[in-house]
Structures are given as C-alpha cells and as structure tokens.
CSV table of C-alpha atoms and ligand atoms in Angstrom, one decimal:
chain,number,residue,atom,x,y,z
A,209,MET,CA,-90.9,-41.9,116.6
A,210,THR,CA,-93.6,-39.9,118.4
A,211,SER,CA,-94.1,-36.5,116.9
A,212,PHE,CA,-94.3,-33.6,119.3
A,213,SER,CA,-94.8,-29.9,118.7
A,214,VAL,CA,-93.2,-26.8,120.2
A,215,ASN,CA,-95.2,-24.5,122.4
A,216,ALA,CA,-95.9,-21.8,119.7
A,217,GLU,CA,-97.1,-19.1,122.1
A,218,ARG,CA,-94.1,-19.4,124.4
A,219,LEU,CA,-91.6,-19.3,121.6
A,220,VAL,CA,-93.2,-16.3,119.9
A,221,ALA,CA,-93.6,-14.4,123.2
A,222,ARG,CA,-89.9,-15.0,124.1
A,223,ILE,CA,-88.7,-13.8,120.7
A,224,ARG,CA,-90.7,-10.6,121.2
A,225,ASP,CA,-89.5,-10.3,124.9
A,226,LEU,CA,-85.9,-10.7,124.0
A,227,GLY,CA,-86.4,-8.3,121.1
A,228,ALA,CA,-87.6,-5.6,123.6
A,229,ILE,CA,-84.2,-5.7,125.4
A,230,GLY,CA,-81.6,-3.3,124.2
A,231,ARG,CA,-83.8,-0.6,122.7
A,232,ASP,CA,-82.5,3.0,122.8
A,233,THR,CA,-84.7,6.0,123.4
A,234,ASP,CA,-85.6,6.1,119.7
A,235,GLY,CA,-86.7,2.4,119.9
A,236,ARG,CA,-83.7,1.1,118.0
A,237,LEU,CA,-82.5,-2.4,118.9
A,238,THR,CA,-78.7,-2.6,119.5
A,239,ARG,CA,-77.2,-5.4,121.6
A,240,LEU,CA,-73.5,-5.3,120.8
A,241,ALA,CA,-71.4,-8.2,122.1
A,242,ALA,CA,-70.6,-8.0,125.8
A,243,SER,CA,-72.3,-4.6,126.2
A,244,GLU,CA,-74.7,-3.6,129.0
A,245,THR,CA,-77.7,-4.3,126.8
A,246,GLU,CA,-76.3,-7.7,125.8
A,247,LYS,CA,-75.8,-8.5,129.5
A,248,ALA,CA,-79.6,-7.8,129.9
A,249,GLY,CA,-80.4,-10.2,127.1
A,250,ARG,CA,-78.0,-12.8,128.5
A,251,ASP,CA,-79.6,-12.5,132.0
A,252,GLN,CA,-83.1,-13.0,130.5
A,253,PHE,CA,-81.9,-16.1,128.6
A,254,CYS,CA,-80.3,-17.5,131.7
A,255,ALA,CA,-83.5,-16.9,133.7
A,256,TRP,CA,-85.5,-18.9,131.1
A,257,VAL,CA,-82.9,-21.7,131.1
A,258,ARG,CA,-82.9,-21.9,134.9
A,259,ASN,CA,-86.7,-22.0,134.8
A,260,ALA,CA,-86.6,-24.9,132.4
A,261,GLY,CA,-84.5,-26.8,134.9
A,262,LEU,CA,-81.4,-26.9,132.8
A,263,GLU,CA,-77.8,-26.7,134.0
A,264,ILE,CA,-76.0,-23.5,133.0
A,265,ALA,CA,-72.3,-23.5,132.0
A,266,ILE,CA,-70.3,-20.5,130.8
A,267,ASP,CA,-66.9,-20.8,129.2
A,268,ARG,CA,-64.0,-18.4,129.2
A,269,ILE,CA,-65.1,-16.6,126.0
A,270,GLY,CA,-68.5,-16.0,127.5
A,271,ASN,CA,-70.4,-18.7,125.5
A,272,ILE,CA,-73.5,-19.8,127.5
A,273,PHE,CA,-74.8,-23.4,127.5
A,274,GLY,CA,-78.1,-24.6,128.8
A,275,ILE,CA,-77.6,-28.4,129.3
A,276,TRP,CA,-80.3,-31.1,129.7
A,277,HIS,CA,-78.9,-34.4,130.8
A,278,SER,CA,-79.9,-37.4,132.8
A,279,ASN,CA,-77.9,-39.7,135.1
A,280,GLU,CA,-78.1,-42.3,132.3
A,281,ASN,CA,-76.9,-40.2,129.4
A,282,ARG,CA,-74.6,-37.6,131.1
A,283,HIS,CA,-71.4,-39.2,129.8
A,284,GLU,CA,-72.5,-39.2,126.1
A,285,ALA,CA,-71.6,-36.4,123.7
A,286,PRO,CA,-74.5,-34.0,123.5
A,287,VAL,CA,-76.5,-32.8,120.5
A,288,LEU,CA,-75.9,-29.1,120.4
A,289,ILE,CA,-78.3,-26.4,119.2
A,290,GLY,CA,-77.1,-22.9,119.0
A,291,SER,CA,-76.8,-19.4,117.6
A,292,HIS,CA,-76.3,-15.9,119.1
A,293,ILE,CA,-78.1,-13.1,120.8
A,294,ASP,CA,-75.7,-10.2,120.0
A,295,THR,CA,-77.0,-7.9,117.3
A,296,VAL,CA,-75.8,-5.4,114.7
A,297,ILE,CA,-76.7,-1.7,115.1
A,298,ASN,CA,-80.4,-1.0,114.7
A,299,ALA,CA,-81.2,-4.7,114.3
A,300,GLY,CA,-84.2,-6.8,113.8
A,301,ILE,CA,-85.4,-9.2,116.5
A,302,TYR,CA,-84.9,-12.6,114.7
A,303,ASP,CA,-81.3,-12.9,113.6
A,304,GLY,CA,-79.6,-15.4,116.0
A,305,CYS,CA,-82.3,-15.0,118.7
A,306,TYR,CA,-84.7,-17.2,116.8
A,307,GLY,CA,-82.2,-20.1,116.8
A,308,VAL,CA,-81.3,-19.8,120.4
A,309,LEU,CA,-84.9,-19.5,121.7
A,310,SER,CA,-86.0,-22.3,119.4
A,311,GLY,CA,-83.2,-24.5,120.8
A,312,LEU,CA,-84.4,-23.8,124.3
A,313,GLU,CA,-88.0,-24.4,123.2
A,314,VAL,CA,-87.1,-27.8,121.7
A,315,ILE,CA,-85.4,-28.9,124.9
A,316,GLU,CA,-88.3,-27.7,127.1
A,317,THR,CA,-90.8,-29.5,124.8
A,318,LEU,CA,-89.0,-32.8,124.8
A,319,LYS,CA,-88.5,-32.5,128.6
A,320,THR,CA,-92.2,-31.8,129.2
A,321,GLU,CA,-93.3,-34.6,126.9
A,322,GLY,CA,-91.2,-37.1,128.9
A,323,PHE,CA,-88.9,-37.9,126.0
A,324,ALA,CA,-85.8,-39.8,127.2
A,325,PRO,CA,-82.9,-39.0,124.9
A,326,SER,CA,-79.9,-41.3,124.7
A,327,ARG,CA,-77.5,-38.3,124.9
A,328,PRO,CA,-77.7,-34.8,126.5
A,329,ILE,CA,-79.2,-32.0,124.5
A,330,ALA,CA,-77.7,-28.5,125.0
A,331,VAL,CA,-78.5,-25.0,123.7
A,332,ALA,CA,-75.6,-22.5,123.2
A,333,VAL,CA,-75.5,-18.8,123.0
A,334,PHE,CA,-72.2,-18.0,121.2
A,335,THR,CA,-70.4,-14.7,122.1
A,336,ASN,CA,-69.9,-12.0,119.4
A,337,GLU,CA,-71.3,-13.7,116.4
A,338,GLU,CA,-71.9,-10.4,114.6
A,339,GLY,CA,-68.4,-9.0,114.9
A,340,VAL,CA,-69.7,-5.4,114.9
A,341,ARG,CA,-67.9,-4.4,118.1
A,342,TYR,CA,-65.0,-6.9,118.1
A,343,ALA,CA,-63.4,-8.7,115.0
A,344,PRO,CA,-63.5,-11.4,113.9
A,345,ASP,CA,-67.2,-12.3,113.7
A,346,MET,CA,-68.4,-15.8,114.9
A,347,MET,CA,-65.7,-15.3,117.6
A,348,GLY,CA,-67.2,-17.4,120.4
A,349,SER,CA,-67.8,-20.4,118.2
A,350,LEU,CA,-64.4,-20.0,116.5
A,351,VAL,CA,-62.7,-20.1,119.9
A,352,TYR,CA,-64.9,-23.0,120.9
A,353,ALA,CA,-63.9,-24.9,117.9
A,354,GLY,CA,-60.2,-24.3,118.5
A,355,GLY,CA,-59.7,-21.8,115.6
A,356,LEU,CA,-58.5,-18.9,117.8
A,357,PRO,CA,-56.7,-19.0,121.2
A,358,VAL,CA,-59.0,-17.8,123.9
A,359,GLU,CA,-56.4,-15.3,125.2
A,360,LYS,CA,-56.1,-13.7,121.8
A,361,ALA,CA,-59.9,-13.4,121.5
A,362,LEU,CA,-60.2,-11.9,125.0
A,363,ALA,CA,-57.5,-9.3,124.1
A,364,ALA,CA,-59.5,-8.1,121.1
A,365,VAL,CA,-59.9,-4.4,121.1
A,366,GLY,CA,-63.3,-3.1,120.0
A,367,THR,CA,-64.4,-0.2,117.8
A,368,ASP,CA,-65.0,1.7,121.1
A,369,GLY,CA,-61.5,1.0,122.4
A,370,THR,CA,-62.7,-1.6,125.0
A,371,MET,CA,-61.2,-5.0,125.5
A,372,LEU,CA,-63.5,-8.0,125.2
A,373,GLY,CA,-62.0,-9.8,128.2
A,374,GLU,CA,-62.6,-6.8,130.4
A,375,GLU,CA,-66.1,-6.3,129.1
A,376,LEU,CA,-67.0,-10.0,129.7
A,377,GLN,CA,-65.7,-9.6,133.3
A,378,ARG,CA,-67.6,-6.4,133.8
A,379,ILE,CA,-70.9,-7.9,132.7
A,380,GLY,CA,-70.3,-11.1,134.7
A,381,TYR,CA,-70.0,-13.5,131.8
A,382,ALA,CA,-66.3,-14.4,131.9
A,383,GLY,CA,-67.0,-18.1,132.7
A,384,SER,CA,-64.6,-20.7,133.9
A,385,GLU,CA,-65.2,-23.6,131.5
A,386,GLU,CA,-62.5,-24.2,128.9
A,387,PRO,CA,-63.9,-23.5,125.4
A,388,GLY,CA,-64.6,-26.8,123.8
A,389,PHE,CA,-65.4,-28.5,127.1
A,390,LEU,CA,-68.5,-30.1,125.6
A,391,LYS,CA,-67.7,-32.0,122.5
A,392,PRO,CA,-70.9,-32.2,120.5
A,393,SER,CA,-72.0,-35.4,118.6
A,394,ALA,CA,-73.9,-33.1,116.2
A,395,TYR,CA,-74.7,-29.4,115.9
A,396,VAL,CA,-77.8,-27.9,114.4
A,397,GLU,CA,-78.6,-24.2,113.9
A,398,LEU,CA,-82.0,-22.8,113.0
A,399,HIS,CA,-81.9,-19.3,111.5
A,400,ILE,CA,-83.9,-16.9,109.4
A,401,GLU,CA,-82.6,-17.0,105.8
A,402,GLN,CA,-81.8,-13.3,105.7
A,403,GLY,CA,-82.1,-13.4,101.9
A,404,PRO,CA,-85.0,-13.5,99.4
A,405,VAL,CA,-84.9,-17.1,98.0
A,406,LEU,CA,-87.3,-19.0,100.2
A,407,GLU,CA,-90.0,-16.4,100.1
A,408,ARG,CA,-89.6,-15.8,96.3
A,409,GLU,CA,-89.9,-19.5,95.5
A,410,GLY,CA,-92.6,-20.2,98.1
A,411,VAL,CA,-90.6,-22.8,99.9
A,412,SER,CA,-91.0,-23.2,103.7
A,413,ILE,CA,-87.7,-24.8,104.8
A,414,GLY,CA,-84.1,-24.3,103.7
A,415,ALA,CA,-81.8,-27.3,104.2
A,416,VAL,CA,-78.5,-25.5,104.2
A,417,GLU,CA,-75.8,-27.6,102.7
A,418,ASN,CA,-72.9,-25.0,102.6
A,419,LEU,CA,-71.9,-21.6,103.6
A,420,GLN,CA,-69.8,-19.1,101.6
A,421,GLY,CA,-66.3,-17.9,102.4
A,422,ILE,CA,-65.9,-14.6,104.1
A,423,SER,CA,-63.0,-12.1,103.9
A,424,TRP,CA,-63.0,-8.9,106.0
A,425,GLN,CA,-60.3,-6.3,105.7
A,426,ARG,CA,-59.7,-2.8,107.0
A,427,VAL,CA,-58.1,-0.5,104.4
A,428,THR,CA,-56.3,2.7,105.3
A,429,ILE,CA,-55.5,5.3,102.7
A,430,ASP,CA,-53.1,8.2,103.6
A,431,GLY,CA,-53.0,11.3,101.4
A,432,VAL,CA,-52.5,14.9,102.3
A,433,ALA,CA,-54.9,17.3,103.9
A,434,ASN,CA,-55.2,20.6,102.0
A,435,HIS,CA,-57.5,23.5,101.4
A,436,ALA,CA,-60.7,22.5,99.5
A,437,GLY,CA,-60.8,25.9,97.8
A,438,THR,CA,-57.3,26.6,96.8
A,439,THR,CA,-55.9,23.2,95.8
A,440,PRO,CA,-56.2,22.6,92.0
A,441,MET,CA,-57.7,19.2,91.2
A,442,SER,CA,-54.5,18.1,89.6
A,443,MET,CA,-52.4,18.7,92.7
A,444,ARG,CA,-54.5,16.8,95.3
A,445,ARG,CA,-53.6,13.6,97.1
A,446,ASP,CA,-57.2,13.0,98.2
A,447,ALA,CA,-57.7,9.9,100.4
A,448,GLY,CA,-61.4,10.4,100.3
A,449,HIS,CA,-61.6,10.2,96.5
A,450,ALA,CA,-59.4,7.2,96.4
A,451,ALA,CA,-61.7,5.4,98.9
A,452,ALA,CA,-64.6,6.2,96.7
A,453,ARG,CA,-62.8,4.7,93.7
A,454,VAL,CA,-62.2,1.5,95.7
A,455,ILE,CA,-65.8,1.3,96.6
A,456,THR,CA,-66.8,1.7,92.9
A,457,PHE,CA,-64.1,-0.8,91.8
A,458,LEU,CA,-65.4,-3.5,94.2
A,459,HIS,CA,-69.1,-2.8,93.4
A,460,ASP,CA,-68.6,-2.8,89.6
A,461,ARG,CA,-66.4,-5.8,89.6
A,462,ALA,CA,-68.8,-8.0,91.6
A,463,THR,CA,-71.8,-6.8,89.6
A,464,ALA,CA,-70.1,-7.5,86.3
A,465,SER,CA,-68.7,-10.9,87.4
A,466,ASN,CA,-71.8,-13.0,86.7
A,467,THR,CA,-70.8,-15.1,89.8
A,468,PRO,CA,-72.2,-15.2,93.4
A,469,THR,CA,-69.4,-12.9,94.5
A,470,VAL,CA,-70.6,-10.1,96.7
A,471,ALA,CA,-68.6,-7.0,97.9
A,472,THR,CA,-69.6,-4.4,100.5
A,473,VAL,CA,-67.9,-1.4,102.1
A,474,GLY,CA,-70.0,-1.0,105.2
A,475,CYS,CA,-67.9,1.4,107.3
A,476,ILE,CA,-66.0,4.5,106.3
A,477,ASN,CA,-64.2,7.3,108.2
A,478,PHE,CA,-62.5,10.4,106.8
A,479,GLU,CA,-59.9,12.5,108.6
A,480,PRO,CA,-60.1,15.3,109.5
A,481,ASN,CA,-63.7,15.0,108.3
A,482,ALA,CA,-64.4,18.6,107.6
A,483,VAL,CA,-66.3,20.2,104.8
A,484,ASN,CA,-63.5,22.4,103.5
A,485,VAL,CA,-60.5,20.0,104.0
A,486,ILE,CA,-59.3,17.4,101.5
A,487,PRO,CA,-59.3,14.2,103.4
A,488,SER,CA,-55.8,13.2,104.6
A,489,ARG,CA,-56.9,9.7,105.6
A,490,ALA,CA,-59.7,7.4,104.7
A,491,THR,CA,-60.3,4.2,106.7
A,492,PHE,CA,-62.9,1.7,105.5
A,493,THR,CA,-63.9,-2.0,105.7
A,494,VAL,CA,-64.2,-4.4,102.9
A,495,ASP,CA,-66.5,-7.5,103.2
A,496,LEU,CA,-66.0,-10.0,100.3
A,497,ARG,CA,-67.9,-13.3,100.1
A,498,ASP,CA,-68.0,-16.2,97.7
A,499,PRO,CA,-69.0,-19.9,98.0
A,500,ASP,CA,-65.9,-20.8,96.0
A,501,GLU,CA,-62.5,-20.4,97.7
A,502,ASP,CA,-60.5,-20.0,94.6
A,503,ARG,CA,-62.7,-17.2,93.4
A,504,LEU,CA,-62.6,-15.5,96.8
A,505,LYS,CA,-58.8,-15.6,96.7
A,506,ALA,CA,-58.9,-14.1,93.2
A,507,GLU,CA,-61.2,-11.3,94.4
A,508,GLU,CA,-58.8,-10.5,97.3
A,509,ALA,CA,-55.9,-10.5,94.8
A,510,ALA,CA,-57.7,-8.2,92.5
A,511,LEU,CA,-58.4,-5.7,95.3
A,512,ALA,CA,-54.7,-5.9,96.4
A,513,GLY,CA,-53.6,-5.1,92.8
A,514,TYR,CA,-56.0,-2.2,92.5
A,515,LEU,CA,-54.8,-0.7,95.8
A,516,THR,CA,-51.2,-0.9,94.6
A,517,GLU,CA,-52.1,0.9,91.3
A,518,LEU,CA,-54.1,3.5,93.1
A,519,ALA,CA,-51.3,4.2,95.6
A,520,ALA,CA,-48.8,4.7,92.8
A,521,ALA,CA,-51.0,6.8,90.6
A,522,GLY,CA,-52.3,9.1,93.4
A,523,GLY,CA,-49.1,9.5,95.5
A,524,LEU,CA,-50.9,7.8,98.4
A,525,THR,CA,-49.9,5.2,101.0
A,526,ILE,CA,-52.4,2.4,101.3
A,527,THR,CA,-52.4,-0.5,103.8
A,528,ALA,CA,-54.8,-3.4,104.2
A,529,GLU,CA,-55.3,-5.3,107.5
A,530,ARG,CA,-57.1,-8.6,107.7
A,531,LEU,CA,-60.0,-8.6,110.2
A,532,ALA,CA,-61.5,-12.0,109.4
A,533,ARG,CA,-61.1,-14.8,106.9
A,534,PHE,CA,-63.1,-17.9,106.8
A,535,GLU,CA,-63.1,-20.5,104.0
A,536,PRO,CA,-66.4,-21.8,102.6
A,537,VAL,CA,-67.8,-24.8,104.6
A,538,THR,CA,-69.8,-27.8,103.4
A,539,PHE,CA,-72.2,-29.1,106.0
A,540,ASP,CA,-72.8,-32.7,107.0
A,541,LYS,CA,-74.7,-34.6,104.3
A,542,HIS,CA,-76.6,-36.8,106.7
A,543,ILE,CA,-78.0,-34.0,108.7
A,544,VAL,CA,-78.9,-32.1,105.6
A,545,GLU,CA,-80.8,-35.2,104.3
A,546,LEU,CA,-82.4,-35.5,107.7
A,547,ILE,CA,-83.7,-31.9,107.5
A,548,GLU,CA,-85.1,-32.5,104.1
A,549,ALA,CA,-86.8,-35.8,105.1
A,550,THR,CA,-88.2,-34.2,108.3
A,551,ALA,CA,-89.7,-31.3,106.3
A,552,GLY,CA,-91.3,-33.9,104.0
A,553,ARG,CA,-92.8,-35.8,106.9
A,554,ARG,CA,-94.3,-32.5,108.2
A,555,GLY,CA,-95.7,-31.8,104.8
A,556,LEU,CA,-93.5,-28.8,104.2
A,557,THR,CA,-91.6,-27.9,101.0
A,558,SER,CA,-87.8,-27.7,101.3
A,559,LYS,CA,-84.9,-26.7,99.2
A,560,ARG,CA,-81.1,-27.2,99.5
A,561,MET,CA,-79.3,-23.9,99.8
A,562,THR,CA,-76.1,-22.0,100.4
A,563,SER,CA,-75.9,-19.5,103.3
A,564,GLY,CA,-74.8,-16.1,102.3
A,565,ALA,CA,-74.5,-15.0,105.9
A,566,GLY,CA,-71.9,-16.1,108.4
A,567,HIS,CA,-73.1,-18.3,111.2
A,568,ASP,CA,-71.7,-20.1,114.2
A,569,ALA,CA,-72.4,-23.4,112.4
A,570,GLN,CA,-69.6,-22.5,110.1
A,571,MET,CA,-67.2,-22.8,113.0
A,572,ILE,CA,-68.7,-25.7,114.9
A,573,ALA,CA,-68.6,-27.7,111.7
A,574,ARG,CA,-64.8,-28.0,112.4
A,575,ILE,CA,-65.5,-30.2,115.5
A,576,ALA,CA,-68.9,-31.9,114.9
A,577,PRO,CA,-71.2,-32.9,112.0
A,578,SER,CA,-73.3,-29.7,111.5
A,579,ALA,CA,-76.0,-28.3,109.4
A,580,MET,CA,-78.5,-25.4,109.4
A,581,ILE,CA,-82.2,-25.0,108.8
A,582,PHE,CA,-83.5,-21.7,107.3
A,583,VAL,CA,-87.0,-20.2,107.3
A,584,PRO,CA,-88.1,-17.4,105.0
A,585,SER,CA,-87.3,-13.7,105.5
A,586,ILE,CA,-89.9,-11.4,104.2
A,587,GLY,CA,-88.5,-9.3,101.4
A,588,GLY,CA,-85.1,-10.9,102.1
A,589,ILE,CA,-84.4,-8.1,104.6
A,590,SER,CA,-82.1,-8.6,107.6
A,591,HIS,CA,-79.6,-6.5,109.6
A,592,ASN,CA,-82.4,-4.0,109.6
A,593,PRO,CA,-85.4,-3.4,112.0
A,594,ARG,CA,-87.7,-4.4,109.2
A,595,GLU,CA,-86.4,-8.0,109.4
A,596,TYR,CA,-89.6,-10.2,109.6
A,597,THR,CA,-90.7,-13.8,109.5
A,598,PRO,CA,-94.4,-14.6,110.1
A,599,ASP,CA,-95.1,-16.6,113.2
A,600,ALA,CA,-96.4,-19.6,111.3
A,601,ASP,CA,-93.0,-19.9,109.5
A,602,LEU,CA,-91.1,-19.5,112.8
A,603,ILE,CA,-93.2,-22.3,114.4
A,604,ALA,CA,-92.7,-24.6,111.3
A,605,GLY,CA,-89.0,-24.2,111.5
A,606,ALA,CA,-88.9,-24.8,115.2
A,607,ASN,CA,-90.8,-28.0,114.7
A,608,ILE,CA,-88.3,-29.2,112.1
A,609,LEU,CA,-85.6,-28.5,114.6
A,610,LEU,CA,-87.5,-30.4,117.2
A,611,ASP,CA,-87.8,-33.5,115.0
A,612,VAL,CA,-84.2,-33.3,113.8
A,613,VAL,CA,-82.8,-33.0,117.3
A,614,GLN,CA,-85.1,-35.8,118.6
A,615,ARG,CA,-83.6,-38.1,115.9
A,616,LEU,CA,-80.0,-37.0,116.5
A,617,ALA,CA,-80.5,-37.5,120.2
A,618,THR,CA,-81.8,-41.1,119.8
A,619,GLY,CA,-79.4,-42.1,117.0
A,620,GLN,CA,-82.5,-42.9,114.8
B,895,GLV,C1,-73.1,-12.2,110.2
B,895,GLV,O1,-74.2,-11.8,110.4
B,895,GLV,C2,-72.5,-12.0,108.9
B,895,GLV,O2,-72.8,-12.7,108.0
B,895,GLV,O3,-71.8,-11.0,108.7
B,896,MN,MN1,-77.1,-14.5,112.8
B,897,MN,MN1,-76.3,-11.1,111.7
C-alpha cells in the first residue's frame, strides 16, 4: 500500500483557525453546543468541506457529515471518522477539533493523491459531545447510534433554559437526514489523550482499546434558610454544609479505593446564595467514572446510601436525578491491532490504553466496529486553555489515522 502523508501546515493552520472562533473579550474560548459561537465554527468547517469538494449532509440532531464517494463505491458502507467541535467553558483548542480536522485532512490527502477507496470515507462533527449546555454528553452520536430518540434529544432543556431543537433551528443546523442514515463499516476517532500517560511514558501513539463507564447525576439538597448569626450550630438544617460533606465523601472514597474510580463535583449552586443566610438549597452535579461496570454500580449505590443517611441525620430532603449513564465500552480488536501495527510501520511507539474521557466513539461502537487513536497531552491538561499537544505529535497522529483509514477503506 502506498504511504501518503497529510498536509501538516494545512492541518495545523486549521486547528489554530478554528481555535480562534468563539473567543470572548477576555480571549476565553467557549463554543457551547448549538450556540452562536458554535454556529460560526460549524460554518467554517462546512466551508472547508465544500472547498474540498465533499458532499455535506446534516441530520435532525445537527450532526454534520462531509462525504467523499465515487460512482463506483457510493452504495458501500463508508468508513467514518469523527469527533466534535463544541467545547467546554474556557476550553483548549484541541479537544474534538483535532479529530474532526484530521478526518477532513485525511480525506483531502487521499483525494489529492488520487487514491481510489473501495468504499466512501466520511468525516462527522457530532452535536453536543461535551454535554455542558445540554445533557447527556455525546448526545449527537448517541442519537445517531439509536440510543436516544431524536425527539427526546431535541427537547432537551439547557442550563440556560433554551431547548436544543429550537437552538439548532435558530443557527441553521436542524438538518433533514434521519440520524443513522449512513451506516458505517468502521469508525475511527483521533483525539488528544487529555491525560498524562503518553507524555509521562514517552510513547507517541495510544491505541485505545476501551473506554470507562460514565455516570452523571444532579443532586438537590433542601434544608432551611435561616440567619447566619442567630442560629446555633446544633439547630441548623444547612444544605450547603451537607453538599460539602457529599463532596468530601466522594473525594475521600475514590482516593482511598486503590482502583481507577474517579469522582468529581464540577457544578454547585446555593440558594439564596447570600453571605449571611444558611443555604436552604444546594444543587450540584456528580460525575463518577470507572472502567468496571460492577464497580461503577457499587459507587452509585454507595453515594445513594450516603445521601439517605445524610438526609435522615440532618433533617434534609435529598433527591438525585440521572443526567447521563454510559456503560464501559470495549473497542474493536482488529482496529486496535491495525492502529498498533500502523504505528510500528511509521516507526512510532504505541501503547494500548483506556480512555478516561467520554467520546463519540463510545456511542458509535454500538453500530460499527470502532476504535480510537490518542496522541500525548502535555502535562495531561485538558478542559483548560493550557491544553497543548506539539505540532509534531499532531501530525504523527494524523498520519496514523490516514494509514488506518486507507486500509479500512480498501479492506486490506
Ligand atoms: C467529555 O469530554 C467528557 O469526558 O466529559
Ligand atoms: Mn473530546
Ligand atoms: Mn471534552
């Protein structure tokens, strides 16, 4: 098989250009799903896709597909490459965008080189991967894989009170294709690791063989507002203090467990949120993850037990609502082996690994053989503007994606 290489300058320039879209006046990058800033990112992506001579298709949940097919292969199942371009608040420029833009780069390279694949190759931008504005995360790929009815997803109400379906209409990305309209023969997602392992071990490529389970809940604790100066400590029903105890419980339990379990409380609100009023209500999110489903279930049960105890002891009312729940996923063995072999052929070191972050591949694995390729994240930092991967590592990863897709598209 002839070996090609991606256009390094074009790929790096596009990552920077997309990363400049959605900056606020303080220079912070925030492109929440279906927002005005994300529309600008989508428009830029579509312009590049059109320029590359690909067909654009948009489905009802707003997933965008850039499709390269020929008259000969148009009826075959495509190889799909994908990721997302929505971001968290105050994000880095690589998470999701690197995979999407490398997917486009791979197609453009193969097209320019005159490669004739025996099946179409498509690049996908999945809607609302981050789940910051609308829950659950990985929503576009989940709907695409048939895991959530599109009507239910479109009716999701965001943290700002908006409805996803209306926002997609407003920004012009409520497409007409039925989610799932392209049934991929294989799915590959290239992503920055977002963790410290590859850099620490000096390994270039992660061949991602599985992805941990994710459990998101929103907990509401109701106590009683009262005067901060006059209410004796023994007479308080303090929702704020109870929330702090839950945070400590989760943190200490995960830290002491000696397992890969991780627990995070990333969002919290007090009511009435005043310096001299005991909080009457605390609302916060819980993000629990573990590669082992039984252990993840045990962590959820332990939290539920603790909330019951806390409610009884403190005269509080506590409710928990599920926001997202995904079981761990094992990726396709053959694609993982292909990634390793490809890295070897390019003279790059590789390592099998587990993804700690959620990804669209986790959803698409339900409908097609799937796997992921990771490249190092300096300092293991992500969901942070300091997220960084050197250009050489980005290019190396994109070339692995190129080789893997080339093989998958020829059945070699
Ligand atoms: C997505 O970025 C997640 O892992 O939460
Ligand atoms: Mn991502
Ligand atoms: Mn992310």
